[in-house]
Amino acid sequence: MPQPKIVVLNDPATVGAEVANLIVEACQQAVMASGRFTLVLAGGSTPFYAYEIMSTPPDRDRILWEKTHVFFGDERCVPPSDEESNYKMADGSLLSKVPIPPGQVHRMKGEDDPDAAAKEYGQMLKQQFGEGGPDVVLLGMGEDGHTASLFPGSPALDETEHRCVATVKPDSGQNRITLTAPFLNKARLVIVMVTGEAKAKRLADVLEGETDPKRQPIQMIDPESDLIYVCDVAAAGMDAEEPE
Ligand code: 6PG
């Protein structure tokens, strides 16, 4: 796995601000180049700061929402109103606060049969991207090295044909829908956000340890183009700078 670019910042809020800035820049470049911007959102809690910043001036007004299409990296198989829903988190912290046309928010239907929903989403992605991929993919990382809903040892790790599959979260048995590594790797830019001391050992293993994607699926994320890890000092195993 070639070394990705690694950015280490003081705290989760600063990580969020850096991610928002990267997205603003990518959006403006994409719209100039292709007339639209395609962004895959991450689930979990880490992206919350970035989404809040993206939904607040000035960043909100620097993103060309009318030209932006939003997709999801994964979803829990629950209704969109469920507290577990990644869509609900993104809608509450971002999508409901910005002028993105509703038809440009491509939600994974967590309320439907997982296989049917994954198939429908994959067909939509093929319509949207053909054999290509999105401009930007946002990802988080679990303490076990999973990303999206690509979990250690999962059959989803072996998927090479489909862009989106149904899967199961091992410990809870929760049904999930997830984009697959081959599709995620088609992105022009992948941003992995990692914060918190609890992830420090795993992050070091992922970036500096042996390459073992079955055990640490985030190591499958190896796009042909740009890969940036944006971390805080806690996740990087460093001490925060003492304030002046
Ligand atoms: C999900 C996410 C998942 C997440 C990691 C990190 O649906 O939970 O897609 O891959 O990014 O589990 O989660 P936190 O950001 O909550 O630590």
mmCIF file of C-alpha atoms and ligand atoms in Angstrom:
data_model
loop_
_atom_site.group_PDB
_atom_site.id
_atom_site.type_symbol
_atom_site.label_atom_id
_atom_site.label_comp_id
_atom_site.label_asym_id
_atom_site.label_seq_id
_atom_site.Cartn_x
_atom_site.Cartn_y
_atom_site.Cartn_z
ATOM 1 C CA MET A 1 0.000 0.000 0.000
ATOM 2 C CA PRO A 2 1.712 3.227 -1.136
ATOM 3 C CA GLN A 3 1.969 5.745 1.669
ATOM 4 C CA PRO A 4 -1.063 8.069 1.643
ATOM 5 C CA LYS A 5 -0.750 11.743 2.531
ATOM 6 C CA ILE A 6 -1.210 12.101 6.286
ATOM 7 C CA VAL A 7 -2.395 15.354 7.873
ATOM 8 C CA VAL A 8 -2.303 15.554 11.674
ATOM 9 C CA LEU A 9 -4.252 18.349 13.396
ATOM 10 C CA ASN A 10 -4.873 19.258 16.991
ATOM 11 C CA ASP A 11 -8.454 18.149 17.567
ATOM 12 C CA PRO A 12 -11.630 16.771 15.901
ATOM 13 C CA ALA A 13 -13.015 20.244 15.144
ATOM 14 C CA THR A 14 -9.827 21.203 13.297
ATOM 15 C CA VAL A 15 -9.964 17.896 11.430
ATOM 16 C CA GLY A 16 -13.527 18.780 10.407
ATOM 17 C CA ALA A 17 -12.452 22.209 9.200
ATOM 18 C CA GLU A 18 -9.629 20.739 7.094
ATOM 19 C CA VAL A 19 -11.967 18.143 5.557
ATOM 20 C CA ALA A 20 -14.535 20.841 4.759
ATOM 21 C CA ASN A 21 -11.816 22.907 3.100
ATOM 22 C CA LEU A 22 -10.661 19.964 0.997
ATOM 23 C CA ILE A 23 -14.260 19.418 -0.111
ATOM 24 C CA VAL A 24 -14.759 23.074 -1.041
ATOM 25 C CA GLU A 25 -11.616 22.972 -3.189
ATOM 26 C CA ALA A 26 -12.566 19.671 -4.829
ATOM 27 C CA CYS A 27 -16.092 20.935 -5.513
ATOM 28 C CA GLN A 28 -14.912 24.070 -7.281
ATOM 29 C CA GLN A 29 -12.398 22.092 -9.366
ATOM 30 C CA ALA A 30 -14.958 19.414 -10.290
ATOM 31 C CA VAL A 31 -17.643 21.895 -11.341
ATOM 32 C CA MET A 32 -15.135 23.764 -13.493
ATOM 33 C CA ALA A 33 -14.001 20.504 -15.088
ATOM 34 C CA SER A 34 -17.265 18.604 -15.479
ATOM 35 C CA GLY A 35 -20.140 20.860 -14.487
ATOM 36 C CA ARG A 36 -20.982 18.856 -11.365
ATOM 37 C CA PHE A 37 -19.513 17.605 -8.072
ATOM 38 C CA THR A 38 -20.089 14.086 -6.732
ATOM 39 C CA LEU A 39 -19.485 13.468 -3.025
ATOM 40 C CA VAL A 40 -19.833 10.210 -1.062
ATOM 41 C CA LEU A 41 -20.560 10.862 2.622
ATOM 42 C CA ALA A 42 -19.236 8.780 5.491
ATOM 43 C CA GLY A 43 -21.373 7.462 8.296
ATOM 44 C CA GLY A 44 -20.607 7.193 11.994
ATOM 45 C CA SER A 45 -19.846 10.141 14.258
ATOM 46 C CA THR A 46 -16.456 11.383 13.079
ATOM 47 C CA PRO A 47 -17.785 13.348 10.075
ATOM 48 C CA PHE A 48 -20.161 15.389 12.260
ATOM 49 C CA TYR A 49 -17.767 18.341 12.657
ATOM 50 C CA ALA A 50 -17.051 18.471 8.930
ATOM 51 C CA TYR A 51 -20.755 18.362 8.079
ATOM 52 C CA GLU A 52 -21.528 21.129 10.573
ATOM 53 C CA ILE A 53 -18.818 23.347 9.062
ATOM 54 C CA MET A 54 -20.002 22.581 5.506
ATOM 55 C CA SER A 55 -23.515 23.664 6.478
ATOM 56 C CA THR A 56 -22.392 26.985 7.971
ATOM 57 C CA PRO A 57 -21.054 30.107 6.233
ATOM 58 C CA PRO A 58 -18.528 30.634 4.781
ATOM 59 C CA ASP A 59 -17.978 27.040 3.644
ATOM 60 C CA ARG A 60 -21.679 26.500 3.016
ATOM 61 C CA ASP A 61 -21.670 29.292 0.480
ATOM 62 C CA ARG A 62 -18.403 28.178 -1.157
ATOM 63 C CA ILE A 63 -19.802 24.753 -2.053
ATOM 64 C CA LEU A 64 -21.840 24.792 -5.275
ATOM 65 C CA TRP A 65 -24.798 22.825 -3.897
ATOM 66 C CA GLU A 66 -26.936 23.235 -6.986
ATOM 67 C CA LYS A 67 -24.231 21.329 -8.913
ATOM 68 C CA THR A 68 -23.563 18.756 -6.186
ATOM 69 C CA HIS A 69 -24.747 15.150 -5.971
ATOM 70 C CA VAL A 70 -24.443 13.406 -2.597
ATOM 71 C CA PHE A 71 -24.165 9.644 -2.148
ATOM 72 C CA PHE A 72 -23.568 7.421 0.875
ATOM 73 C CA GLY A 73 -20.659 5.068 1.550
ATOM 74 C CA ASP A 74 -22.818 2.774 3.638
ATOM 75 C CA GLU A 75 -26.059 2.590 5.554
ATOM 76 C CA ARG A 76 -27.508 0.687 8.428
ATOM 77 C CA CYS A 77 -30.617 -1.280 7.382
ATOM 78 C CA VAL A 78 -33.020 0.874 9.363
ATOM 79 C CA PRO A 79 -35.577 3.514 8.349
ATOM 80 C CA PRO A 80 -34.196 6.999 7.556
ATOM 81 C CA SER A 81 -35.860 8.300 10.716
ATOM 82 C CA ASP A 82 -33.945 5.858 12.934
ATOM 83 C CA GLU A 83 -31.226 7.244 15.231
ATOM 84 C CA GLU A 84 -28.888 4.606 13.748
ATOM 85 C CA SER A 85 -29.375 5.911 10.198
ATOM 86 C CA ASN A 86 -26.337 7.474 8.525
ATOM 87 C CA TYR A 87 -28.762 9.391 6.336
ATOM 88 C CA LYS A 88 -30.452 10.840 9.424
ATOM 89 C CA MET A 89 -27.106 12.026 10.797
ATOM 90 C CA ALA A 90 -26.084 13.601 7.477
ATOM 91 C CA ASP A 91 -29.520 15.152 6.972
ATOM 92 C CA GLY A 92 -29.602 16.671 10.444
ATOM 93 C CA SER A 93 -26.041 18.042 10.393
ATOM 94 C CA LEU A 94 -25.756 18.984 6.707
ATOM 95 C CA LEU A 95 -28.326 18.159 4.043
ATOM 96 C CA SER A 96 -31.315 19.863 5.663
ATOM 97 C CA LYS A 97 -29.262 23.061 6.050
ATOM 98 C CA VAL A 98 -27.941 23.539 2.501
ATOM 99 C CA PRO A 99 -29.666 24.298 -0.828
ATOM 100 C CA ILE A 100 -28.938 20.942 -2.483
ATOM 101 C CA PRO A 101 -31.764 19.908 -4.841
ATOM 102 C CA PRO A 102 -33.566 16.942 -3.196
ATOM 103 C CA GLY A 103 -33.185 14.840 -6.342
ATOM 104 C CA GLN A 104 -29.408 15.133 -5.957
ATOM 105 C CA VAL A 105 -29.328 13.367 -2.595
ATOM 106 C CA HIS A 106 -29.021 9.657 -3.366
ATOM 107 C CA ARG A 107 -30.083 7.835 -0.209
ATOM 108 C CA MET A 108 -29.497 4.140 0.391
ATOM 109 C CA LYS A 109 -32.904 2.671 1.248
ATOM 110 C CA GLY A 110 -32.136 1.162 4.629
ATOM 111 C CA GLU A 111 -35.830 0.449 5.122
ATOM 112 C CA ASP A 112 -35.941 -1.965 2.185
ATOM 113 C CA ASP A 113 -34.729 -5.546 1.788
ATOM 114 C CA PRO A 114 -30.903 -5.252 2.006
ATOM 115 C CA ASP A 115 -30.110 -7.211 -1.163
ATOM 116 C CA ALA A 116 -32.757 -5.366 -3.186
ATOM 117 C CA ALA A 117 -31.638 -1.984 -1.858
ATOM 118 C CA ALA A 118 -27.969 -2.749 -2.567
ATOM 119 C CA LYS A 119 -28.786 -3.891 -6.099
ATOM 120 C CA GLU A 120 -30.874 -0.773 -6.778
ATOM 121 C CA TYR A 121 -28.123 1.475 -5.421
ATOM 122 C CA GLY A 122 -25.470 -0.243 -7.508
ATOM 123 C CA GLN A 123 -27.547 0.180 -10.656
ATOM 124 C CA MET A 124 -27.991 3.878 -9.847
ATOM 125 C CA LEU A 125 -24.216 4.235 -9.386
ATOM 126 C CA LYS A 126 -23.636 2.624 -12.791
ATOM 127 C CA GLN A 127 -26.069 5.102 -14.347
ATOM 128 C CA GLN A 128 -24.346 8.003 -12.583
ATOM 129 C CA PHE A 129 -20.721 7.012 -13.143
ATOM 130 C CA GLY A 130 -20.548 4.337 -15.843
ATOM 131 C CA GLU A 131 -17.167 2.667 -15.307
ATOM 132 C CA GLY A 132 -15.865 5.729 -13.439
ATOM 133 C CA GLY A 133 -16.221 6.947 -9.886
ATOM 134 C CA PRO A 134 -17.058 9.959 -7.706
ATOM 135 C CA ASP A 135 -15.001 13.089 -7.237
ATOM 136 C CA VAL A 136 -14.627 12.699 -3.456
ATOM 137 C CA VAL A 137 -15.237 9.824 -1.036
ATOM 138 C CA LEU A 138 -15.292 10.498 2.705
ATOM 139 C CA LEU A 139 -14.543 7.540 4.969
ATOM 140 C CA GLY A 140 -14.113 6.874 8.659
ATOM 141 C CA MET A 141 -12.292 3.993 10.302
ATOM 142 C CA GLY A 142 -13.476 1.696 13.053
ATOM 143 C CA GLU A 143 -11.172 0.504 15.855
ATOM 144 C CA ASP A 144 -11.092 -2.867 14.104
ATOM 145 C CA GLY A 145 -9.870 -1.311 10.878
ATOM 146 C CA HIS A 146 -13.196 -1.457 9.046
ATOM 147 C CA THR A 147 -14.355 1.335 6.787
ATOM 148 C CA ALA A 148 -17.810 2.006 5.377
ATOM 149 C CA SER A 149 -19.387 -1.346 6.225
ATOM 150 C CA LEU A 150 -16.438 -3.380 4.987
ATOM 151 C CA PHE A 151 -15.694 -5.455 8.077
ATOM 152 C CA PRO A 152 -12.739 -7.793 8.784
ATOM 153 C CA GLY A 153 -13.208 -11.234 7.235
ATOM 154 C CA SER A 154 -16.431 -10.242 5.453
ATOM 155 C CA PRO A 155 -17.360 -11.803 2.088
ATOM 156 C CA ALA A 156 -17.957 -8.199 0.930
ATOM 157 C CA LEU A 157 -14.168 -7.796 0.863
ATOM 158 C CA ASP A 158 -13.982 -10.260 -2.032
ATOM 159 C CA GLU A 159 -16.588 -8.466 -4.166
ATOM 160 C CA THR A 160 -15.100 -7.396 -7.482
ATOM 161 C CA GLU A 161 -18.166 -7.055 -9.719
ATOM 162 C CA HIS A 162 -20.775 -5.036 -7.817
ATOM 163 C CA ARG A 163 -20.435 -1.413 -6.719
ATOM 164 C CA CYS A 164 -22.738 -1.933 -3.728
ATOM 165 C CA VAL A 165 -23.596 -5.026 -1.658
ATOM 166 C CA ALA A 166 -25.582 -6.080 1.391
ATOM 167 C CA THR A 167 -23.535 -7.221 4.376
ATOM 168 C CA VAL A 168 -23.735 -7.749 8.133
ATOM 169 C CA LYS A 169 -21.973 -6.022 11.027
ATOM 170 C CA PRO A 170 -20.280 -9.000 12.745
ATOM 171 C CA ASP A 171 -20.738 -8.229 16.441
ATOM 172 C CA SER A 172 -24.348 -6.998 16.338
ATOM 173 C CA GLY A 173 -25.596 -8.905 13.298
ATOM 174 C CA GLN A 174 -27.049 -5.639 12.004
ATOM 175 C CA ASN A 175 -27.794 -5.699 8.281
ATOM 176 C CA ARG A 176 -25.873 -3.109 6.327
ATOM 177 C CA ILE A 177 -25.518 -1.827 2.764
ATOM 178 C CA THR A 178 -22.016 -0.813 1.674
ATOM 179 C CA LEU A 179 -20.083 0.429 -1.304
ATOM 180 C CA THR A 180 -17.330 -1.983 -2.265
ATOM 181 C CA ALA A 181 -13.592 -1.324 -2.329
ATOM 182 C CA PRO A 182 -13.247 -1.509 -6.129
ATOM 183 C CA PHE A 183 -15.847 1.226 -6.514
ATOM 184 C CA LEU A 184 -14.500 3.377 -3.669
ATOM 185 C CA ASN A 185 -11.069 3.163 -5.283
ATOM 186 C CA LYS A 186 -12.410 4.785 -8.452
ATOM 187 C CA ALA A 187 -12.739 8.098 -6.597
ATOM 188 C CA ARG A 188 -10.535 11.017 -7.617
ATOM 189 C CA LEU A 189 -9.926 11.796 -3.953
ATOM 190 C CA VAL A 190 -10.493 9.624 -0.859
ATOM 191 C CA ILE A 191 -10.387 11.380 2.512
ATOM 192 C CA VAL A 192 -10.161 9.143 5.600
ATOM 193 C CA MET A 193 -11.026 10.890 8.866
ATOM 194 C CA VAL A 194 -9.660 9.346 12.074
ATOM 195 C CA THR A 195 -9.906 10.960 15.506
ATOM 196 C CA GLY A 196 -9.523 9.846 19.090
ATOM 197 C CA GLU A 197 -6.968 7.940 21.156
ATOM 198 C CA ALA A 198 -9.009 4.725 20.912
ATOM 199 C CA LYS A 199 -8.007 4.417 17.241
ATOM 200 C CA ALA A 200 -4.310 5.240 17.662
ATOM 201 C CA LYS A 201 -3.009 1.659 17.812
ATOM 202 C CA ARG A 202 -5.130 0.545 14.873
ATOM 203 C CA LEU A 203 -4.173 3.586 12.804
ATOM 204 C CA ALA A 204 -0.472 2.915 13.397
ATOM 205 C CA ASP A 205 -0.987 -0.741 12.409
ATOM 206 C CA VAL A 206 -2.881 0.255 9.262
ATOM 207 C CA LEU A 207 -0.349 2.856 8.124
ATOM 208 C CA GLU A 208 2.898 1.291 9.353
ATOM 209 C CA GLY A 209 2.135 -2.370 10.048
ATOM 210 C CA GLU A 210 1.815 -5.292 7.692
ATOM 211 C CA THR A 211 -0.598 -5.042 4.781
ATOM 212 C CA ASP A 212 -3.426 -7.428 5.632
ATOM 213 C CA PRO A 213 -6.661 -6.092 4.109
ATOM 214 C CA LYS A 214 -8.740 -9.062 5.258
ATOM 215 C CA ARG A 215 -7.849 -8.161 8.837
ATOM 216 C CA GLN A 216 -7.795 -4.387 8.295
ATOM 217 C CA PRO A 217 -10.196 -3.660 5.397
ATOM 218 C CA ILE A 218 -9.343 0.044 5.272
ATOM 219 C CA GLN A 219 -6.058 -1.074 3.711
ATOM 220 C CA MET A 220 -8.119 -2.040 0.642
ATOM 221 C CA ILE A 221 -8.695 1.686 0.087
ATOM 222 C CA ASP A 222 -5.965 2.436 -2.393
ATOM 223 C CA PRO A 223 -7.363 4.747 -5.084
ATOM 224 C CA GLU A 224 -5.470 5.317 -8.306
ATOM 225 C CA SER A 225 -5.549 9.024 -7.471
ATOM 226 C CA ASP A 226 -5.373 10.808 -4.107
ATOM 227 C CA LEU A 227 -5.696 9.292 -0.631
ATOM 228 C CA ILE A 228 -5.462 11.574 2.397
ATOM 229 C CA TYR A 229 -5.736 10.579 6.061
ATOM 230 C CA VAL A 230 -6.838 13.569 8.154
ATOM 231 C CA CYS A 231 -6.296 12.717 11.824
ATOM 232 C CA ASP A 232 -6.109 14.422 15.169
ATOM 233 C CA VAL A 233 -3.044 14.148 17.409
ATOM 234 C CA ALA A 234 -4.835 11.667 19.678
ATOM 235 C CA ALA A 235 -5.386 9.214 16.827
ATOM 236 C CA ALA A 236 -1.841 9.851 15.613
ATOM 237 C CA GLY A 237 -0.523 8.859 19.042
ATOM 238 C CA MET A 238 0.958 12.305 19.685
ATOM 239 C CA ASP A 239 0.432 14.782 22.518
ATOM 240 C CA ALA A 240 -1.705 17.776 21.722
ATOM 241 C CA GLU A 241 0.265 21.007 21.519
ATOM 242 C CA GLU A 242 -0.089 22.965 24.732
ATOM 243 C CA PRO A 243 -2.089 26.125 23.941
ATOM 244 C CA GLU A 244 0.088 29.274 23.880
HETATM 245 C C1 6PG B 1 -20.781 3.502 9.849
HETATM 246 C C2 6PG B 1 -19.587 4.070 9.150
HETATM 247 C C3 6PG B 1 -18.366 3.400 9.677
HETATM 248 C C4 6PG B 1 -17.657 4.472 10.454
HETATM 249 C C5 6PG B 1 -16.642 3.873 11.375
HETATM 250 C C6 6PG B 1 -16.121 4.939 12.330
HETATM 251 O O1 6PG B 1 -21.814 3.280 9.215
HETATM 252 O O2 6PG B 1 -20.662 3.366 11.082
HETATM 253 O O3 6PG B 1 -19.657 4.105 7.832
HETATM 254 O O4 6PG B 1 -17.480 2.874 8.726
HETATM 255 O O5 6PG B 1 -17.013 5.375 9.566
HETATM 256 O O6 6PG B 1 -17.281 2.847 12.121
HETATM 257 O O7 6PG B 1 -17.223 5.352 13.112
HETATM 258 P P1 6PG B 1 -17.086 6.646 14.065
HETATM 259 O O8 6PG B 1 -16.861 7.803 13.159
HETATM 260 O O9 6PG B 1 -18.406 6.720 14.766
HETATM 261 O O10 6PG B 1 -15.917 6.379 14.978
#
